[in-house]
Amino acid sequence: MSLPAQKSVRSSVERHENDLYTTDPEAVRQLLKREKFHVDVLEPCAGLGHISEELSKHGYNVTSSDINDYGYGTPNRDFLTDFFFDEHTQEFDIVTNPPYNLAIDMVQRALLIAKQKVAMLFPYWYITKFYWMPPRRVYLFTRKIDIAKDGNFDAYHNKNMKDYAWFVWDVGYYGDTIIKYIVNNKRVTKQVEKLEKEYSDMSKYWNTSKGNMKKEVLRLHSEKFSNREIGRRLNIDEKTVRNWLKENV
Ligand SMILES: C[S@@+](CC[C@H](N)C(=O)[O-])C[C@H]1O[C@@H](n2cnc3c(N)ncnc32)[C@H](O)[C@@H]1O
């Protein structure tokens, strides 16, 4: 299904107080590069279908609904109270950018009915709202993404003041949250470019066996073991320990 023309939105819709802020499809593509979902996905706050359309293009069977009628998907469905599927027989995941004033209710409801995964877009600082059920992964955009009122991306391009993130819950997982970055900056400064390379090389080095050994030397040194004792524990001579420490301390 193609997206309805932007102009018809305001005039034809009997609006609830929930405003329509549409998601840049590029933000959805970035999520789909990193997460796989069940082949059946529900977009329960679909708006004009910017998330749904991108999911469909990636091969998912998408069911779209919204509390309002924007001429896309099934209208007049309140996600918090209406039923969408036979919850006992059908499996699906949920992907949406919901209204933020209902963030907690939306997450609570989604976790009750999704079978495996829930992904929702929120301002990144909403992470503190979900301490009661931490998302498993949070993907933080390093640059602001476009969220356009009423699908008007031309008017809202680069105007966003908020930083966003995708929050992903694995249903049934309760534990620590991993934060990952989606580096979507068009340009990075020379300084960051240099740091990116240096740190990536360095982390590769530290993962080699020699790198690991040096890390262990540093750890034991920080715990106040003598060079001799460090050498004995790691089966390397004391002189090597001394030299490595000279390089790094
Ligand atoms: C931030 S907009 C996002 C639209 C779309 N998900 C997107 O990303 O382009 C939130 C949408 O949620 C809808 N909405 C608000 N409250 C809802 C509810 N209780 N149930 C279903 N949809 C709701 C609004 O009508 C609006 O379309």
JSON list of C-alpha atoms in Angstrom, two decimals, residues 109-234:
[
{"chain": "A", "resi": 109, "resn": "ARG", "atom": "CA", "xyz": [0.62, -3.46, 26.67]},
{"chain": "A", "resi": 110, "resn": "ALA", "atom": "CA", "xyz": [3.09, -4.47, 23.95]},
{"chain": "A", "resi": 111, "resn": "LEU", "atom": "CA", "xyz": [5.03, -6.71, 26.32]},
{"chain": "A", "resi": 112, "resn": "LEU", "atom": "CA", "xyz": [1.82, -8.46, 27.30]},
{"chain": "A", "resi": 113, "resn": "ILE", "atom": "CA", "xyz": [0.80, -9.36, 23.79]},
{"chain": "A", "resi": 114, "resn": "ALA", "atom": "CA", "xyz": [3.96, -9.63, 21.65]},
{"chain": "A", "resi": 115, "resn": "LYS", "atom": "CA", "xyz": [5.37, -13.10, 21.50]},
{"chain": "A", "resi": 116, "resn": "GLN", "atom": "CA", "xyz": [9.09, -12.39, 21.04]},
{"chain": "A", "resi": 117, "resn": "LYS", "atom": "CA", "xyz": [10.13, -8.82, 20.45]},
{"chain": "A", "resi": 118, "resn": "VAL", "atom": "CA", "xyz": [9.00, -5.25, 20.89]},
{"chain": "A", "resi": 119, "resn": "ALA", "atom": "CA", "xyz": [10.79, -2.29, 19.32]},
{"chain": "A", "resi": 120, "resn": "MET", "atom": "CA", "xyz": [9.74, 1.28, 20.01]},
{"chain": "A", "resi": 121, "resn": "LEU", "atom": "CA", "xyz": [11.26, 4.63, 19.18]},
{"chain": "A", "resi": 122, "resn": "PHE", "atom": "CA", "xyz": [11.57, 7.12, 22.02]},
{"chain": "A", "resi": 123, "resn": "PRO", "atom": "CA", "xyz": [13.72, 10.08, 23.02]},
{"chain": "A", "resi": 124, "resn": "TYR", "atom": "CA", "xyz": [16.79, 8.35, 24.44]},
{"chain": "A", "resi": 125, "resn": "TRP", "atom": "CA", "xyz": [16.36, 9.70, 27.97]},
{"chain": "A", "resi": 126, "resn": "TYR", "atom": "CA", "xyz": [13.14, 7.70, 28.29]},
{"chain": "A", "resi": 127, "resn": "ILE", "atom": "CA", "xyz": [15.41, 4.85, 29.31]},
{"chain": "A", "resi": 128, "resn": "THR", "atom": "CA", "xyz": [14.87, 5.81, 32.94]},
{"chain": "A", "resi": 129, "resn": "LYS", "atom": "CA", "xyz": [11.11, 5.31, 32.54]},
{"chain": "A", "resi": 130, "resn": "PHE", "atom": "CA", "xyz": [11.59, 1.62, 31.86]},
{"chain": "A", "resi": 131, "resn": "TYR", "atom": "CA", "xyz": [13.73, 0.54, 34.81]},
{"chain": "A", "resi": 132, "resn": "TRP", "atom": "CA", "xyz": [10.88, -1.75, 35.88]},
{"chain": "A", "resi": 133, "resn": "MET", "atom": "CA", "xyz": [11.38, -3.80, 32.70]},
{"chain": "A", "resi": 134, "resn": "PRO", "atom": "CA", "xyz": [14.65, -2.81, 31.08]},
{"chain": "A", "resi": 135, "resn": "PRO", "atom": "CA", "xyz": [14.88, -3.11, 27.31]},
{"chain": "A", "resi": 136, "resn": "ARG", "atom": "CA", "xyz": [17.53, -5.58, 26.24]},
{"chain": "A", "resi": 137, "resn": "ARG", "atom": "CA", "xyz": [19.11, -3.30, 23.66]},
{"chain": "A", "resi": 138, "resn": "VAL", "atom": "CA", "xyz": [18.94, 0.44, 23.06]},
{"chain": "A", "resi": 139, "resn": "TYR", "atom": "CA", "xyz": [20.17, 1.82, 19.74]},
{"chain": "A", "resi": 140, "resn": "LEU", "atom": "CA", "xyz": [21.15, 5.43, 20.14]},
{"chain": "A", "resi": 141, "resn": "PHE", "atom": "CA", "xyz": [21.32, 7.59, 17.05]},
{"chain": "A", "resi": 142, "resn": "THR", "atom": "CA", "xyz": [24.46, 9.74, 17.21]},
{"chain": "A", "resi": 143, "resn": "ARG", "atom": "CA", "xyz": [22.75, 12.46, 15.17]},
{"chain": "A", "resi": 144, "resn": "LYS", "atom": "CA", "xyz": [19.18, 13.70, 15.36]},
{"chain": "A", "resi": 145, "resn": "ILE", "atom": "CA", "xyz": [16.75, 11.93, 13.07]},
{"chain": "A", "resi": 146, "resn": "ASP", "atom": "CA", "xyz": [13.81, 13.53, 11.28]},
{"chain": "A", "resi": 147, "resn": "ILE", "atom": "CA", "xyz": [10.44, 13.11, 12.95]},
{"chain": "A", "resi": 148, "resn": "ALA", "atom": "CA", "xyz": [7.97, 15.11, 10.88]},
{"chain": "A", "resi": 149, "resn": "LYS", "atom": "CA", "xyz": [4.60, 16.41, 11.98]},
{"chain": "A", "resi": 150, "resn": "ASP", "atom": "CA", "xyz": [1.86, 15.11, 9.67]},
{"chain": "A", "resi": 151, "resn": "GLY", "atom": "CA", "xyz": [4.40, 13.48, 7.38]},
{"chain": "A", "resi": 152, "resn": "ASN", "atom": "CA", "xyz": [5.77, 16.82, 6.24]},
{"chain": "A", "resi": 153, "resn": "PHE", "atom": "CA", "xyz": [9.43, 15.87, 5.99]},
{"chain": "A", "resi": 154, "resn": "ASP", "atom": "CA", "xyz": [10.34, 18.89, 3.84]},
{"chain": "A", "resi": 155, "resn": "ALA", "atom": "CA", "xyz": [9.29, 21.32, 6.55]},
{"chain": "A", "resi": 156, "resn": "TYR", "atom": "CA", "xyz": [10.79, 19.32, 9.41]},
{"chain": "A", "resi": 157, "resn": "HIS", "atom": "CA", "xyz": [14.10, 18.29, 7.87]},
{"chain": "A", "resi": 158, "resn": "ASN", "atom": "CA", "xyz": [16.93, 18.88, 10.39]},
{"chain": "A", "resi": 159, "resn": "LYS", "atom": "CA", "xyz": [14.58, 20.76, 12.73]},
{"chain": "A", "resi": 160, "resn": "ASN", "atom": "CA", "xyz": [14.33, 18.13, 15.42]},
{"chain": "A", "resi": 161, "resn": "MET", "atom": "CA", "xyz": [15.58, 19.13, 18.87]},
{"chain": "A", "resi": 162, "resn": "LYS", "atom": "CA", "xyz": [15.41, 15.66, 20.45]},
{"chain": "A", "resi": 163, "resn": "ASP", "atom": "CA", "xyz": [17.83, 12.74, 20.36]},
{"chain": "A", "resi": 164, "resn": "TYR", "atom": "CA", "xyz": [16.13, 9.43, 19.69]},
{"chain": "A", "resi": 165, "resn": "ALA", "atom": "CA", "xyz": [16.81, 5.76, 20.21]},
{"chain": "A", "resi": 166, "resn": "TRP", "atom": "CA", "xyz": [15.24, 2.45, 19.34]},
{"chain": "A", "resi": 167, "resn": "PHE", "atom": "CA", "xyz": [14.35, 0.49, 22.47]},
{"chain": "A", "resi": 168, "resn": "VAL", "atom": "CA", "xyz": [14.18, -3.26, 21.94]},
{"chain": "A", "resi": 169, "resn": "TRP", "atom": "CA", "xyz": [12.69, -5.71, 24.41]},
{"chain": "A", "resi": 170, "resn": "ASP", "atom": "CA", "xyz": [13.09, -9.46, 24.13]},
{"chain": "A", "resi": 171, "resn": "VAL", "atom": "CA", "xyz": [9.91, -10.70, 25.73]},
{"chain": "A", "resi": 172, "resn": "GLY", "atom": "CA", "xyz": [10.74, -12.57, 28.92]},
{"chain": "A", "resi": 173, "resn": "TYR", "atom": "CA", "xyz": [14.22, -11.10, 29.30]},
{"chain": "A", "resi": 174, "resn": "TYR", "atom": "CA", "xyz": [14.86, -9.28, 32.53]},
{"chain": "A", "resi": 175, "resn": "GLY", "atom": "CA", "xyz": [18.42, -8.06, 32.97]},
{"chain": "A", "resi": 176, "resn": "ASP", "atom": "CA", "xyz": [20.97, -5.50, 31.93]},
{"chain": "A", "resi": 177, "resn": "THR", "atom": "CA", "xyz": [20.52, -3.20, 28.97]},
{"chain": "A", "resi": 178, "resn": "ILE", "atom": "CA", "xyz": [23.11, -3.04, 26.21]},
{"chain": "A", "resi": 179, "resn": "ILE", "atom": "CA", "xyz": [23.53, 0.34, 24.59]},
{"chain": "A", "resi": 180, "resn": "LYS", "atom": "CA", "xyz": [24.64, 0.39, 20.98]},
{"chain": "A", "resi": 181, "resn": "TYR", "atom": "CA", "xyz": [25.25, 3.32, 18.67]},
{"chain": "A", "resi": 182, "resn": "ILE", "atom": "CA", "xyz": [23.81, 3.97, 15.25]},
{"chain": "A", "resi": 183, "resn": "VAL", "atom": "CA", "xyz": [26.37, 6.34, 13.78]},
{"chain": "A", "resi": 184, "resn": "ASN", "atom": "CA", "xyz": [24.24, 8.36, 11.41]},
{"chain": "A", "resi": 185, "resn": "ASN", "atom": "CA", "xyz": [26.33, 11.53, 11.29]},
{"chain": "A", "resi": 186, "resn": "LYS", "atom": "CA", "xyz": [26.74, 12.74, 7.73]},
{"chain": "A", "resi": 187, "resn": "ARG", "atom": "CA", "xyz": [30.18, 14.08, 8.54]},
{"chain": "A", "resi": 188, "resn": "VAL", "atom": "CA", "xyz": [32.41, 13.50, 11.50]},
{"chain": "A", "resi": 189, "resn": "THR", "atom": "CA", "xyz": [35.15, 15.87, 12.59]},
{"chain": "A", "resi": 190, "resn": "LYS", "atom": "CA", "xyz": [38.77, 15.04, 11.77]},
{"chain": "A", "resi": 191, "resn": "GLN", "atom": "CA", "xyz": [39.39, 14.52, 15.47]},
{"chain": "A", "resi": 192, "resn": "VAL", "atom": "CA", "xyz": [36.63, 11.90, 15.80]},
{"chain": "A", "resi": 193, "resn": "GLU", "atom": "CA", "xyz": [37.66, 10.23, 12.56]},
{"chain": "A", "resi": 194, "resn": "LYS", "atom": "CA", "xyz": [41.19, 9.81, 13.94]},
{"chain": "A", "resi": 195, "resn": "LEU", "atom": "CA", "xyz": [39.92, 8.57, 17.30]},
{"chain": "A", "resi": 196, "resn": "GLU", "atom": "CA", "xyz": [37.60, 6.08, 15.63]},
{"chain": "A", "resi": 197, "resn": "LYS", "atom": "CA", "xyz": [40.53, 4.52, 13.77]},
{"chain": "A", "resi": 198, "resn": "GLU", "atom": "CA", "xyz": [42.89, 4.58, 16.74]},
{"chain": "A", "resi": 199, "resn": "TYR", "atom": "CA", "xyz": [40.43, 3.01, 19.12]},
{"chain": "A", "resi": 200, "resn": "SER", "atom": "CA", "xyz": [39.26, 0.43, 16.64]},
{"chain": "A", "resi": 201, "resn": "ASP", "atom": "CA", "xyz": [42.90, -0.64, 16.02]},
{"chain": "A", "resi": 202, "resn": "MET", "atom": "CA", "xyz": [43.58, -0.60, 19.72]},
{"chain": "A", "resi": 203, "resn": "SER", "atom": "CA", "xyz": [40.56, -2.76, 20.58]},
{"chain": "A", "resi": 204, "resn": "LYS", "atom": "CA", "xyz": [41.60, -5.24, 17.89]},
{"chain": "A", "resi": 205, "resn": "TYR", "atom": "CA", "xyz": [45.06, -5.32, 19.46]},
{"chain": "A", "resi": 206, "resn": "TRP", "atom": "CA", "xyz": [43.77, -5.85, 22.97]},
{"chain": "A", "resi": 207, "resn": "ASN", "atom": "CA", "xyz": [41.81, -8.83, 21.75]},
{"chain": "A", "resi": 208, "resn": "THR", "atom": "CA", "xyz": [44.94, -10.64, 20.50]},
{"chain": "A", "resi": 209, "resn": "SER", "atom": "CA", "xyz": [46.58, -13.05, 22.92]},
{"chain": "A", "resi": 210, "resn": "LYS", "atom": "CA", "xyz": [49.51, -10.68, 23.44]},
{"chain": "A", "resi": 211, "resn": "GLY", "atom": "CA", "xyz": [47.10, -7.82, 23.99]},
{"chain": "A", "resi": 212, "resn": "ASN", "atom": "CA", "xyz": [45.18, -9.86, 26.51]},
{"chain": "A", "resi": 213, "resn": "MET", "atom": "CA", "xyz": [48.36, -10.78, 28.33]},
{"chain": "A", "resi": 214, "resn": "LYS", "atom": "CA", "xyz": [49.34, -7.10, 28.57]},
{"chain": "A", "resi": 215, "resn": "LYS", "atom": "CA", "xyz": [45.90, -6.26, 29.88]},
{"chain": "A", "resi": 216, "resn": "GLU", "atom": "CA", "xyz": [46.33, -8.90, 32.56]},
{"chain": "A", "resi": 217, "resn": "VAL", "atom": "CA", "xyz": [49.75, -7.50, 33.49]},
{"chain": "A", "resi": 218, "resn": "LEU", "atom": "CA", "xyz": [48.17, -4.07, 33.93]},
{"chain": "A", "resi": 219, "resn": "ARG", "atom": "CA", "xyz": [45.36, -5.51, 36.00]},
{"chain": "A", "resi": 220, "resn": "LEU", "atom": "CA", "xyz": [47.70, -7.36, 38.36]},
{"chain": "A", "resi": 221, "resn": "HIS", "atom": "CA", "xyz": [49.94, -4.30, 38.59]},
{"chain": "A", "resi": 222, "resn": "SER", "atom": "CA", "xyz": [46.94, -2.18, 39.57]},
{"chain": "A", "resi": 223, "resn": "GLU", "atom": "CA", "xyz": [46.24, -4.74, 42.30]},
{"chain": "A", "resi": 224, "resn": "LYS", "atom": "CA", "xyz": [49.76, -4.07, 43.67]},
{"chain": "A", "resi": 225, "resn": "PHE", "atom": "CA", "xyz": [51.37, -7.38, 42.78]},
{"chain": "A", "resi": 226, "resn": "SER", "atom": "CA", "xyz": [55.15, -7.20, 42.35]},
{"chain": "A", "resi": 227, "resn": "ASN", "atom": "CA", "xyz": [56.65, -7.58, 38.88]},
{"chain": "A", "resi": 228, "resn": "ARG", "atom": "CA", "xyz": [58.14, -10.90, 39.94]},
{"chain": "A", "resi": 229, "resn": "GLU", "atom": "CA", "xyz": [54.78, -12.21, 41.15]},
{"chain": "A", "resi": 230, "resn": "ILE", "atom": "CA", "xyz": [53.07, -11.02, 37.93]},
{"chain": "A", "resi": 231, "resn": "GLY", "atom": "CA", "xyz": [55.71, -12.80, 35.84]},
{"chain": "A", "resi": 232, "resn": "ARG", "atom": "CA", "xyz": [55.32, -15.96, 37.89]},
{"chain": "A", "resi": 233, "resn": "ARG", "atom": "CA", "xyz": [51.54, -15.98, 37.57]},
{"chain": "A", "resi": 234, "resn": "LEU", "atom": "CA", "xyz": [51.53, -15.33, 33.82]}
]
